[in-house]
Coordinates of C-alpha atoms in Angstrom, one line a residue:
Chain A
M1 CA 0.0 0.0 0.0
N2 CA 1.5 3.3 -1.1
A3 CA -0.9 5.9 0.2
P4 CA -0.5 9.5 -1.2
A5 CA 1.2 11.8 1.3
Y6 CA -1.5 14.5 1.0
N7 CA -5.2 14.6 0.6
F8 CA -6.3 15.9 -2.8
A9 CA -5.4 19.6 -3.0
Y10 CA -3.5 19.4 0.3
L11 CA -6.3 20.5 2.7
D12 CA -8.2 17.9 4.8
E13 CA -11.9 17.4 4.1
Q14 CA -13.1 19.0 7.3
T15 CA -11.2 22.2 6.4
K16 CA -12.6 22.2 2.9
R17 CA -16.1 21.9 4.2
M18 CA -15.6 24.8 6.5
I19 CA -14.1 26.9 3.7
R20 CA -16.8 25.8 1.2
R21 CA -19.6 26.9 3.6
A22 CA -17.9 30.3 4.0
I23 CA -17.7 30.7 0.2
L24 CA -21.4 30.0 -0.2
K25 CA -22.3 32.6 2.4
A26 CA -19.8 35.0 0.8
I27 CA -21.6 34.7 -2.6
A28 CA -25.0 35.1 -0.9
I29 CA -23.8 38.4 0.7
P30 CA -21.8 40.2 -2.0
G31 CA -18.9 42.2 -0.6
Y32 CA -19.3 41.0 3.1
Q33 CA -16.3 39.5 4.7
V34 CA -17.1 36.1 6.1
P35 CA -14.8 35.0 9.0
F36 CA -13.2 31.5 8.4
A37 CA -10.8 29.3 10.4
S38 CA -7.7 29.9 8.2
R39 CA -5.2 27.2 8.4
E40 CA -1.4 27.3 8.5
M41 CA -0.2 26.5 5.0
P42 CA 3.3 25.3 3.9
M43 CA 4.1 28.9 2.9
P44 CA 4.3 32.1 5.0
Y45 CA 1.4 34.5 5.4
G46 CA 1.8 37.2 2.8
W47 CA 2.5 34.6 0.1
G48 CA -1.1 34.0 -0.8
T49 CA -2.3 31.6 1.9
G50 CA -5.9 32.9 1.7
G51 CA -6.0 32.6 -2.0
V52 CA -4.4 29.1 -1.8
Q53 CA -7.0 27.9 0.7
V54 CA -9.9 29.1 -1.5
T55 CA -8.4 27.6 -4.6
A56 CA -7.8 24.3 -2.7
A57 CA -11.4 24.2 -1.6
I58 CA -12.9 24.7 -5.1
L59 CA -10.3 22.9 -7.3
G60 CA -11.2 19.6 -8.9
P61 CA -9.4 17.2 -11.2
D62 CA -10.9 18.6 -14.3
D63 CA -9.8 22.2 -13.6
T64 CA -7.0 24.1 -15.4
L65 CA -5.2 26.4 -13.1
K66 CA -3.5 29.7 -13.9
V67 CA -1.6 31.7 -11.2
I68 CA -0.4 35.2 -11.7
D69 CA 1.5 37.6 -9.5
Q70 CA 1.3 41.3 -10.5
G71 CA 0.1 40.1 -13.9
S72 CA 3.1 37.7 -14.4
D73 CA 3.0 34.0 -14.7
D74 CA 6.7 33.8 -14.2
T75 CA 7.5 35.2 -10.7
T76 CA 8.5 33.1 -7.7
N77 CA 5.1 33.3 -6.0
A78 CA 3.2 32.4 -9.1
I79 CA 5.4 29.5 -10.0
S80 CA 5.5 28.1 -6.5
I81 CA 1.7 28.1 -6.1
R82 CA 1.3 26.6 -9.6
K83 CA 3.7 23.8 -8.7
F84 CA 2.0 23.4 -5.3
F85 CA -1.3 22.4 -7.0
E86 CA 0.4 20.4 -9.7
K87 CA 2.0 18.3 -6.9
T88 CA -0.9 18.1 -4.4
A89 CA -3.9 18.0 -6.8
G90 CA -2.4 16.9 -10.1
V91 CA -4.4 19.5 -12.0
A92 CA -3.5 20.8 -15.4
T93 CA -1.9 24.3 -15.4
T94 CA -1.6 27.0 -18.0
T95 CA -0.4 30.5 -18.5
T96 CA -3.0 31.3 -21.1
T97 CA -5.9 33.2 -19.5
S98 CA -8.6 31.9 -21.9
E99 CA -7.7 28.3 -21.2
A100 CA -7.9 28.5 -17.4
T101 CA -11.0 27.6 -15.4
V102 CA -9.6 28.8 -12.1
I103 CA -7.2 31.8 -12.0
Q104 CA -5.5 32.7 -8.7
T105 CA -4.2 36.2 -8.7
R106 CA -2.0 38.5 -6.7
H107 CA -2.7 42.2 -7.4
R108 CA -4.0 42.1 -11.0
I109 CA -7.0 41.2 -13.1
P110 CA -6.0 39.7 -16.5
E111 CA -6.4 42.0 -19.6
A112 CA -8.2 39.3 -21.5
P113 CA -12.0 39.5 -20.7
L114 CA -13.0 36.8 -18.2
Q115 CA -15.6 34.3 -19.2
E116 CA -18.7 32.7 -17.6
H117 CA -17.0 29.4 -16.7
Q118 CA -14.0 31.0 -15.0
V119 CA -13.4 31.7 -11.3
L120 CA -11.0 34.4 -10.3
V121 CA -9.4 33.9 -6.8
Y122 CA -7.7 36.9 -5.3
Q123 CA -5.0 36.8 -2.7
V124 CA -5.8 39.5 -0.2
P125 CA -3.4 41.0 2.5
I126 CA -5.8 43.4 4.3
P127 CA -9.5 42.6 3.6
E128 CA -11.0 45.4 5.6
P129 CA -11.2 48.6 3.6
L130 CA -11.8 50.7 6.7
R131 CA -8.9 49.2 8.7
F132 CA -6.5 52.1 8.3
L133 CA -9.2 54.5 9.2
E134 CA -10.5 52.6 12.2
P135 CA -8.3 49.9 13.8
R136 CA -11.0 48.2 16.0
E137 CA -12.6 45.2 14.4
T138 CA -15.7 45.7 16.5
E139 CA -16.2 49.2 15.2
T140 CA -15.5 48.4 11.5
R141 CA -18.0 45.5 11.7
R142 CA -20.6 47.8 13.1
M143 CA -19.8 50.4 10.4
H144 CA -20.5 47.7 7.8
A145 CA -23.7 46.7 9.6
L146 CA -25.0 50.2 9.4
A147 CA -23.5 50.9 6.0
E148 CA -21.8 53.9 7.7
Y149 CA -19.1 54.7 5.1
G150 CA -18.8 58.4 5.5
L151 CA -15.2 58.0 6.8
M152 CA -14.1 56.4 3.5
H153 CA -15.4 59.5 1.6
V154 CA -13.5 61.7 4.1
K155 CA -10.3 59.8 3.2
L156 CA -10.9 60.3 -0.5
Y157 CA -11.7 64.0 0.2
E158 CA -8.5 64.4 2.1
D159 CA -6.7 63.0 -1.0
I160 CA -8.2 65.8 -3.0
A161 CA -7.4 68.4 -0.3
H162 CA -3.8 67.4 -0.2
H163 CA -3.1 66.5 -3.9
G164 CA -5.8 68.1 -5.9
H165 CA -7.1 64.7 -7.1
I166 CA -7.9 61.3 -5.6
A167 CA -4.4 60.0 -5.2
T168 CA -5.3 56.5 -4.1
S169 CA -3.9 54.4 -6.9
Y170 CA -4.4 50.8 -5.7
A171 CA -6.7 49.0 -3.3
Y172 CA -9.2 51.6 -4.4
P173 CA -12.4 51.1 -2.5
V174 CA -15.5 49.9 -4.3
K175 CA -19.2 49.5 -3.4
V176 CA -20.6 46.1 -4.2
N177 CA -24.3 45.6 -5.2
A178 CA -25.0 49.1 -3.7
R179 CA -24.4 47.9 -0.2
Y180 CA -21.0 46.8 1.1
V181 CA -17.8 48.8 0.7
M182 CA -15.1 46.3 -0.3
D183 CA -11.3 46.3 -0.7
P184 CA -10.6 44.9 -4.2
S185 CA -7.2 43.8 -2.8
P186 CA -4.1 45.8 -3.9
T187 CA -5.0 45.7 -7.6
P188 CA -4.3 49.0 -9.5
K189 CA -7.4 51.1 -9.8
F190 CA -6.9 50.6 -13.6
D191 CA -8.5 47.1 -13.0
N192 CA -11.5 48.3 -10.9
P193 CA -13.9 48.7 -13.9
K194 CA -13.2 45.1 -14.9
M195 CA -14.9 43.9 -11.7
D196 CA -18.2 45.5 -12.6
D197 CA -20.7 43.2 -14.3
C198 CA -17.9 40.6 -14.7
P199 CA -19.1 37.3 -16.2
A200 CA -16.8 35.3 -13.9
L201 CA -17.2 34.6 -10.2
Q202 CA -14.7 36.5 -8.1
L203 CA -13.6 35.1 -4.8
F204 CA -11.3 36.8 -2.3
G205 CA -9.2 35.0 0.4
A206 CA -7.2 36.6 3.2
G207 CA -5.3 34.0 5.1
R208 CA -3.7 36.0 7.9
E209 CA -6.8 38.0 8.5
K210 CA -9.0 35.0 8.2
R211 CA -11.7 36.4 5.8
I212 CA -13.4 35.2 2.6
Y213 CA -15.5 37.5 0.5
A214 CA -17.0 37.3 -3.0
V215 CA -18.5 39.2 -5.9
P216 CA -21.0 37.0 -7.9
P217 CA -21.0 37.3 -11.7
H218 CA -22.9 40.2 -13.2
T219 CA -22.9 42.2 -10.0
T220 CA -22.5 46.0 -9.9
V221 CA -19.1 47.1 -8.5
V222 CA -18.8 50.9 -8.3
S223 CA -15.6 52.7 -7.4
L224 CA -16.3 55.4 -4.8
D225 CA -15.9 58.9 -6.0
F226 CA -17.4 62.4 -6.0
E227 CA -19.6 64.2 -8.7
D228 CA -16.9 66.8 -9.2
H229 CA -14.0 64.3 -8.9
P230 CA -15.2 61.2 -10.8
F231 CA -13.3 58.0 -10.6
E232 CA -10.6 57.8 -13.3
R233 CA -8.5 54.9 -14.4
Y234 CA -4.7 55.4 -14.5
R235 CA -2.1 54.0 -16.8
H236 CA 1.3 55.4 -17.9
E237 CA 0.9 57.4 -21.1
A238 CA 3.0 55.1 -23.3
P239 CA 2.7 52.0 -25.5
C240 CA 4.2 48.7 -24.3
A241 CA 7.8 48.7 -25.5
L242 CA 7.5 45.0 -26.4
C243 CA 4.1 44.6 -28.0
G244 CA 3.0 48.2 -28.6
A245 CA -0.3 47.8 -26.6
T246 CA -1.8 51.2 -25.8
D247 CA -4.7 49.9 -23.6
S248 CA -3.0 47.5 -21.2
Y249 CA -1.7 48.2 -17.7
L250 CA 2.0 48.9 -17.8
D251 CA 5.0 48.2 -15.5
E252 CA 7.8 50.8 -15.4
V253 CA 11.2 49.0 -15.7
V254 CA 14.4 50.8 -15.0
I255 CA 17.0 49.6 -17.5
D256 CA 20.2 51.5 -16.7
D257 CA 21.7 53.9 -14.1
R258 CA 21.2 57.0 -16.4
G259 CA 17.5 57.4 -16.0
G260 CA 16.6 55.0 -18.8
R261 CA 13.3 53.2 -18.5
M262 CA 10.8 51.3 -20.5
F263 CA 7.2 50.5 -20.1
V264 CA 6.0 46.9 -20.6
C265 CA 2.6 45.1 -20.2
S266 CA 2.2 43.9 -16.6
D267 CA 0.1 41.0 -17.9
T268 CA 2.8 38.7 -19.4
D269 CA 0.2 36.4 -21.1
H270 CA -1.5 39.4 -22.8
C271 CA 1.9 40.7 -24.0
E272 CA 3.1 37.3 -25.3
T273 CA -0.2 36.7 -27.1
R274 CA 0.0 40.0 -28.8
R275 CA 3.6 39.5 -29.9
A276 CA 2.8 36.0 -31.2
D277 CA 0.1 37.8 -33.3
G278 CA 2.7 40.0 -34.8
H279 CA 2.4 43.2 -32.7
R280 CA 5.6 44.9 -32.1
G281 CA 6.6 47.8 -29.8
V282 CA 9.6 50.1 -30.1
Q283 CA 12.0 47.7 -28.3
P284 CA 10.7 44.3 -29.2
E285 CA 14.1 42.7 -28.6
A286 CA 14.6 44.2 -25.2
L287 CA 14.0 40.9 -23.4
A288 CA 16.1 38.8 -25.8
Chain B
M1 CA -29.6 -2.5 15.9
Q2 CA -29.8 -1.8 12.2
S3 CA -26.7 -1.3 10.1
V4 CA -26.1 2.0 8.4
Q5 CA -24.8 2.2 4.9
E6 CA -21.6 4.1 4.3
A7 CA -22.1 6.6 1.5
S8 CA -18.9 6.0 -0.4
S9 CA -15.3 5.0 0.0
I10 CA -13.0 7.8 1.2
G11 CA -11.1 8.4 -2.0
A12 CA -14.3 8.7 -4.1
A13 CA -15.9 10.8 -1.4
V14 CA -13.2 13.5 -1.8
I15 CA -13.9 13.9 -5.5
A16 CA -17.6 13.6 -5.1
A17 CA -17.7 16.3 -2.5
Q18 CA -15.6 18.6 -4.6
S19 CA -17.8 18.0 -7.6
T20 CA -21.0 18.5 -5.6
F21 CA -19.7 21.7 -4.0
R22 CA -18.8 23.2 -7.4
R23 CA -22.3 22.5 -8.7
V24 CA -23.8 24.1 -5.6
M25 CA -21.3 27.1 -5.8
D26 CA -22.2 27.6 -9.5
A27 CA -25.9 27.4 -8.7
T28 CA -25.5 30.0 -5.9
A29 CA -23.4 32.3 -8.0
R30 CA -25.9 32.1 -10.9
P31 CA -29.4 32.0 -9.4
G32 CA -31.8 30.3 -11.8
S33 CA -29.3 28.0 -13.3
I34 CA -30.0 24.3 -12.7
E35 CA -26.9 22.1 -11.9
V36 CA -26.7 18.3 -12.0
I37 CA -25.3 16.8 -8.8
P38 CA -23.2 13.6 -9.1
E39 CA -25.3 10.5 -8.2
I40 CA -24.8 8.8 -4.9
A41 CA -26.2 5.5 -3.7
G42 CA -28.0 4.6 -0.5
A43 CA -29.7 7.8 0.6
P44 CA -32.7 6.7 2.8
A45 CA -36.1 8.0 1.7
P46 CA -37.6 10.6 2.0
L47 CA -34.1 12.2 1.7
S48 CA -33.7 13.0 -2.0
Q49 CA -30.5 12.1 -3.8
A50 CA -29.4 15.7 -4.3
A51 CA -30.2 16.7 -0.7
A52 CA -28.1 13.7 0.5
A53 CA -25.2 14.6 -1.7
I54 CA -25.3 18.2 -0.4
A55 CA -25.4 16.9 3.2
L56 CA -22.3 14.8 2.6
T57 CA -20.5 17.8 1.1
L58 CA -21.4 20.5 3.6
F59 CA -22.5 18.9 6.9
D60 CA -20.2 18.0 9.8
H61 CA -20.0 18.3 13.6
D62 CA -19.9 22.1 13.3
T63 CA -23.3 22.4 11.5
P64 CA -26.5 21.8 13.6
V65 CA -29.2 20.5 11.2
W66 CA -33.0 20.8 11.6
M67 CA -35.4 18.5 9.7
D68 CA -39.1 18.8 8.9
A69 CA -41.6 16.2 10.1
P70 CA -41.4 13.7 7.2
L71 CA -37.5 13.5 7.6
A72 CA -37.4 13.9 11.4
S73 CA -39.8 10.9 11.8
S74 CA -37.5 8.6 9.9
E75 CA -35.0 6.9 12.1
A76 CA -33.1 5.7 9.0
V77 CA -32.5 9.3 7.9
A78 CA -31.1 10.4 11.2
A79 CA -28.9 7.4 11.5
W80 CA -27.6 7.9 7.9
L81 CA -26.8 11.6 8.6
R82 CA -25.1 10.9 12.0
F83 CA -23.0 8.1 10.6
N84 CA -21.9 9.8 7.4
T85 CA -21.6 13.4 8.5
G86 CA -21.5 13.5 12.3
C87 CA -23.9 16.5 12.3
P88 CA -25.9 17.3 15.4
I89 CA -29.6 17.1 14.8
V90 CA -31.5 19.9 16.5
A91 CA -35.2 20.7 17.2
D92 CA -34.8 24.5 17.3
Q93 CA -35.1 26.1 13.9
A94 CA -33.4 29.3 15.1
Q95 CA -30.2 27.3 16.0
C96 CA -29.6 25.4 12.8
T97 CA -26.9 26.0 10.1
F98 CA -28.9 23.9 7.6
A99 CA -32.5 22.9 7.4
L100 CA -33.6 19.9 5.4
V101 CA -37.2 20.2 4.2
A102 CA -38.7 17.1 2.5
D103 CA -42.0 18.8 1.8
A104 CA -41.2 22.3 0.5
S105 CA -44.9 23.2 0.2
A106 CA -45.2 23.0 4.0
A107 CA -41.9 24.6 4.9
P108 CA -42.0 26.7 8.1
P109 CA -41.9 30.5 7.7
F110 CA -38.4 31.6 6.7
E111 CA -38.2 34.1 9.6
S112 CA -38.4 31.2 12.1
F113 CA -34.9 30.1 11.1
A114 CA -31.5 31.7 12.0
L115 CA -31.4 35.0 10.1
G116 CA -27.9 36.1 11.1
T117 CA -27.1 39.4 12.9
P118 CA -26.4 42.8 11.4
D119 CA -22.7 42.3 12.4
Y120 CA -22.6 38.7 11.3
P121 CA -25.2 38.2 8.6
D122 CA -23.4 35.0 7.5
R123 CA -24.6 33.2 10.6
S124 CA -27.9 32.3 9.1
T125 CA -29.6 29.1 8.0
T126 CA -29.3 27.6 4.6
L127 CA -32.6 25.8 3.7
I128 CA -32.4 22.8 1.5
L129 CA -35.9 22.5 0.1
Q130 CA -36.9 19.3 -1.7
A131 CA -39.2 20.6 -4.5
A132 CA -41.5 18.5 -6.7
T133 CA -39.7 19.9 -9.8
L134 CA -37.3 22.6 -10.9
T135 CA -38.5 22.7 -14.5
G136 CA -42.3 21.9 -14.6
G137 CA -43.8 24.3 -12.1
P138 CA -45.1 27.9 -12.4
E139 CA -42.6 30.3 -13.7
L140 CA -40.6 32.6 -11.3
V141 CA -38.7 35.5 -12.8
L142 CA -35.4 36.2 -11.1
S143 CA -33.0 39.2 -11.1
G144 CA -30.2 40.4 -9.0
P145 CA -26.5 39.5 -8.4
G146 CA -25.3 36.6 -10.5
I147 CA -28.0 37.1 -13.1
R148 CA -27.5 38.8 -16.5
G149 CA -30.8 40.7 -17.0
T150 CA -33.4 38.2 -15.8
A151 CA -33.5 34.4 -15.4
S152 CA -36.5 32.1 -14.9
L153 CA -37.0 29.1 -12.8
R154 CA -40.1 26.8 -12.8
V155 CA -40.2 25.3 -9.3
G156 CA -43.1 23.1 -8.4
G157 CA -44.3 22.5 -4.8
L158 CA -43.4 25.7 -3.1
P159 CA -45.5 27.3 -0.4
E160 CA -48.5 29.4 -1.7
D161 CA -47.0 32.6 -0.3
F162 CA -43.4 31.9 -1.4
V163 CA -42.9 35.0 -3.5
M164 CA -44.1 37.2 -0.6
Q165 CA -41.9 35.3 2.0
H166 CA -38.9 35.6 -0.2
A167 CA -39.4 39.3 -0.7
A168 CA -39.7 39.7 3.1
N169 CA -36.5 37.7 3.5
R170 CA -34.7 39.9 0.9
A171 CA -35.9 43.1 2.7
L172 CA -33.9 41.9 5.7
F173 CA -30.6 42.2 3.7
P174 CA -27.8 41.7 4.7
R175 CA -29.6 39.3 7.1
G176 CA -31.7 36.5 5.8
V177 CA -31.8 32.8 4.9
D178 CA -30.5 31.3 1.7
L179 CA -32.3 28.6 -0.3
L180 CA -31.1 25.6 -2.1
L181 CA -33.9 24.0 -4.2
V182 CA -33.4 20.3 -5.1
A183 CA -35.3 17.8 -7.1
D184 CA -34.0 14.4 -8.1
N185 CA -30.3 15.0 -8.8
H186 CA -30.7 18.7 -9.6
V187 CA -30.0 21.8 -7.6
A188 CA -30.9 25.5 -8.0
A189 CA -30.3 28.3 -5.6
L190 CA -32.1 31.4 -4.4
P191 CA -29.7 33.4 -2.2
R192 CA -31.1 36.3 -0.2
T193 CA -30.1 38.8 -2.8
T194 CA -32.3 37.4 -5.6
I195 CA -35.4 39.4 -6.5
V196 CA -38.2 36.9 -7.2
T197 CA -41.5 37.7 -9.0
R198 CA -44.3 35.7 -10.6
A199 CA -44.2 35.7 -14.4

C-alpha cells in the first residue's frame, strides 16, 4: 500500500467543508467579509495563503489552473503556487488566460476579458477597507452593519485636499451591489472597472486576516468617487515597449543607471499573445 | 440494531464532495441555473439524492441540522446523517446552520430560522428544500447579483406565499436565509439577494 502523502489539493476534508460553507455565504452576501478558520499552509502569510486555501477548496481534477503575481505567470510566487497544486492536486496548469477555469491572482485582473465558466481567486493581504481609518474590528464590523461609510469618503476627500485629485492608486475602495464597501485587494485602480458586471465569479481569500468574500457574476461594482471628482483609471501614457499595446496596464522597468526606463505590459500572457500575433513595440528585442 | 450504509469510499468521497460543491457554488453564483449533482447511492427515503449529496458535502460536527416532520420521523435518515456526516440534529429552527425540508410546500416560515445578525449576517440558516420539480412548475422571474438581466425558474411544490416570503427575506438584507432547491439530482439556488417575482 502506497498511500499518497497528501489529501487531494492538500487540505483535509473538514477544512474544505468549512471553507466551502464560508464561500457560499460570501456569494450570498456580496462584498461582506465572512470569517473563516484559516489554516497554516506550507508557505508564509503574505505569500497568498488565503487565495491558496480558497483555490484548494474549489479545485477539482478537471480544472485548469493559472496563477499570476502582479500580472506575471513567471515570478517566484506564481510558479510556487502553480507547482504546489500540480503536486498536491495533479491539476493541469496553464499561463493562457482563456484556457484557465480557475485563476489565482495577486494584485492584477487579467487583460483578456474573463468568461462565464471561470473563477478568479484573489490573494488579499488586508481585507478590511476601513482598517487604516478605524483599527478596531468591533467598530468596522458595526460600520459595515450600518453601511456607515462616511469615513471612507472623508479619506478620499483628504486626498483631493492634499493632492488636488484622488491619489489612491491601488486597493481603491468599491461598493458592491449598492451595499458593502469592499477592498478589491491591492489591484491597481486601472482594474476596478473590470470587476463590474464581470461574467466570472470573483472570490477573495485573506489567510492571515481569516476572511473570505465574493462578488457574484454580473454584479454591480462601483468605485467610490465624487460628482466633481469622478473615478478615473490610471495608466502610464506610453505604449508597451515590447508589444505596442496602448490599452494595457504597464509596469515601469528601470533599464540603466542614467534614468533610462521602459514600459511593458504587466500581464505577461497578454503581451506574449500580442507578440505572437505580430504586434511589435519600439524595443521588441529588449528581453532577448 | 440496524446497520447504516456508508455513502462511499473515502477516496471517491473526496472527488464527489468537490464536484457536488462546485455545482452548488455555480448554482448559488448564478441563481436560476440548474446544476446536475453527481449520483450517490444509499440515501434513505424521504431524503432526496441531491439533498443527501449536499449533506455529505457541507454537513459536519460544526453544523446543527434541523429537519421537517417527514424527515425527522425517519430513524433511518437520522442514522444515515449521523453516521456519514456527524452533524448534530436539533429541534430548534433558530439554532440550525442547515434545514432539510422534504415537503417544500409545507416549509415553516423563513423568519423562524436563524437570520444572522447585522454584524454577522453569514450566521444564518441555509434551507435545503426538496421541491417537486425545478422545470415543470409555475414560472418565477429572477433578477439580482449573479443574473445577467433576468432568469427564470419553474419550481413546483413551493408554499403558496413563497414570493411574498422571499421578498420579506430579501428586505432583511444583509440578514436573511439562503435557499437551495433540489429535485431528483438537480439543484438551483435562491440566495437572499435574488429578486423573485411571478411571471
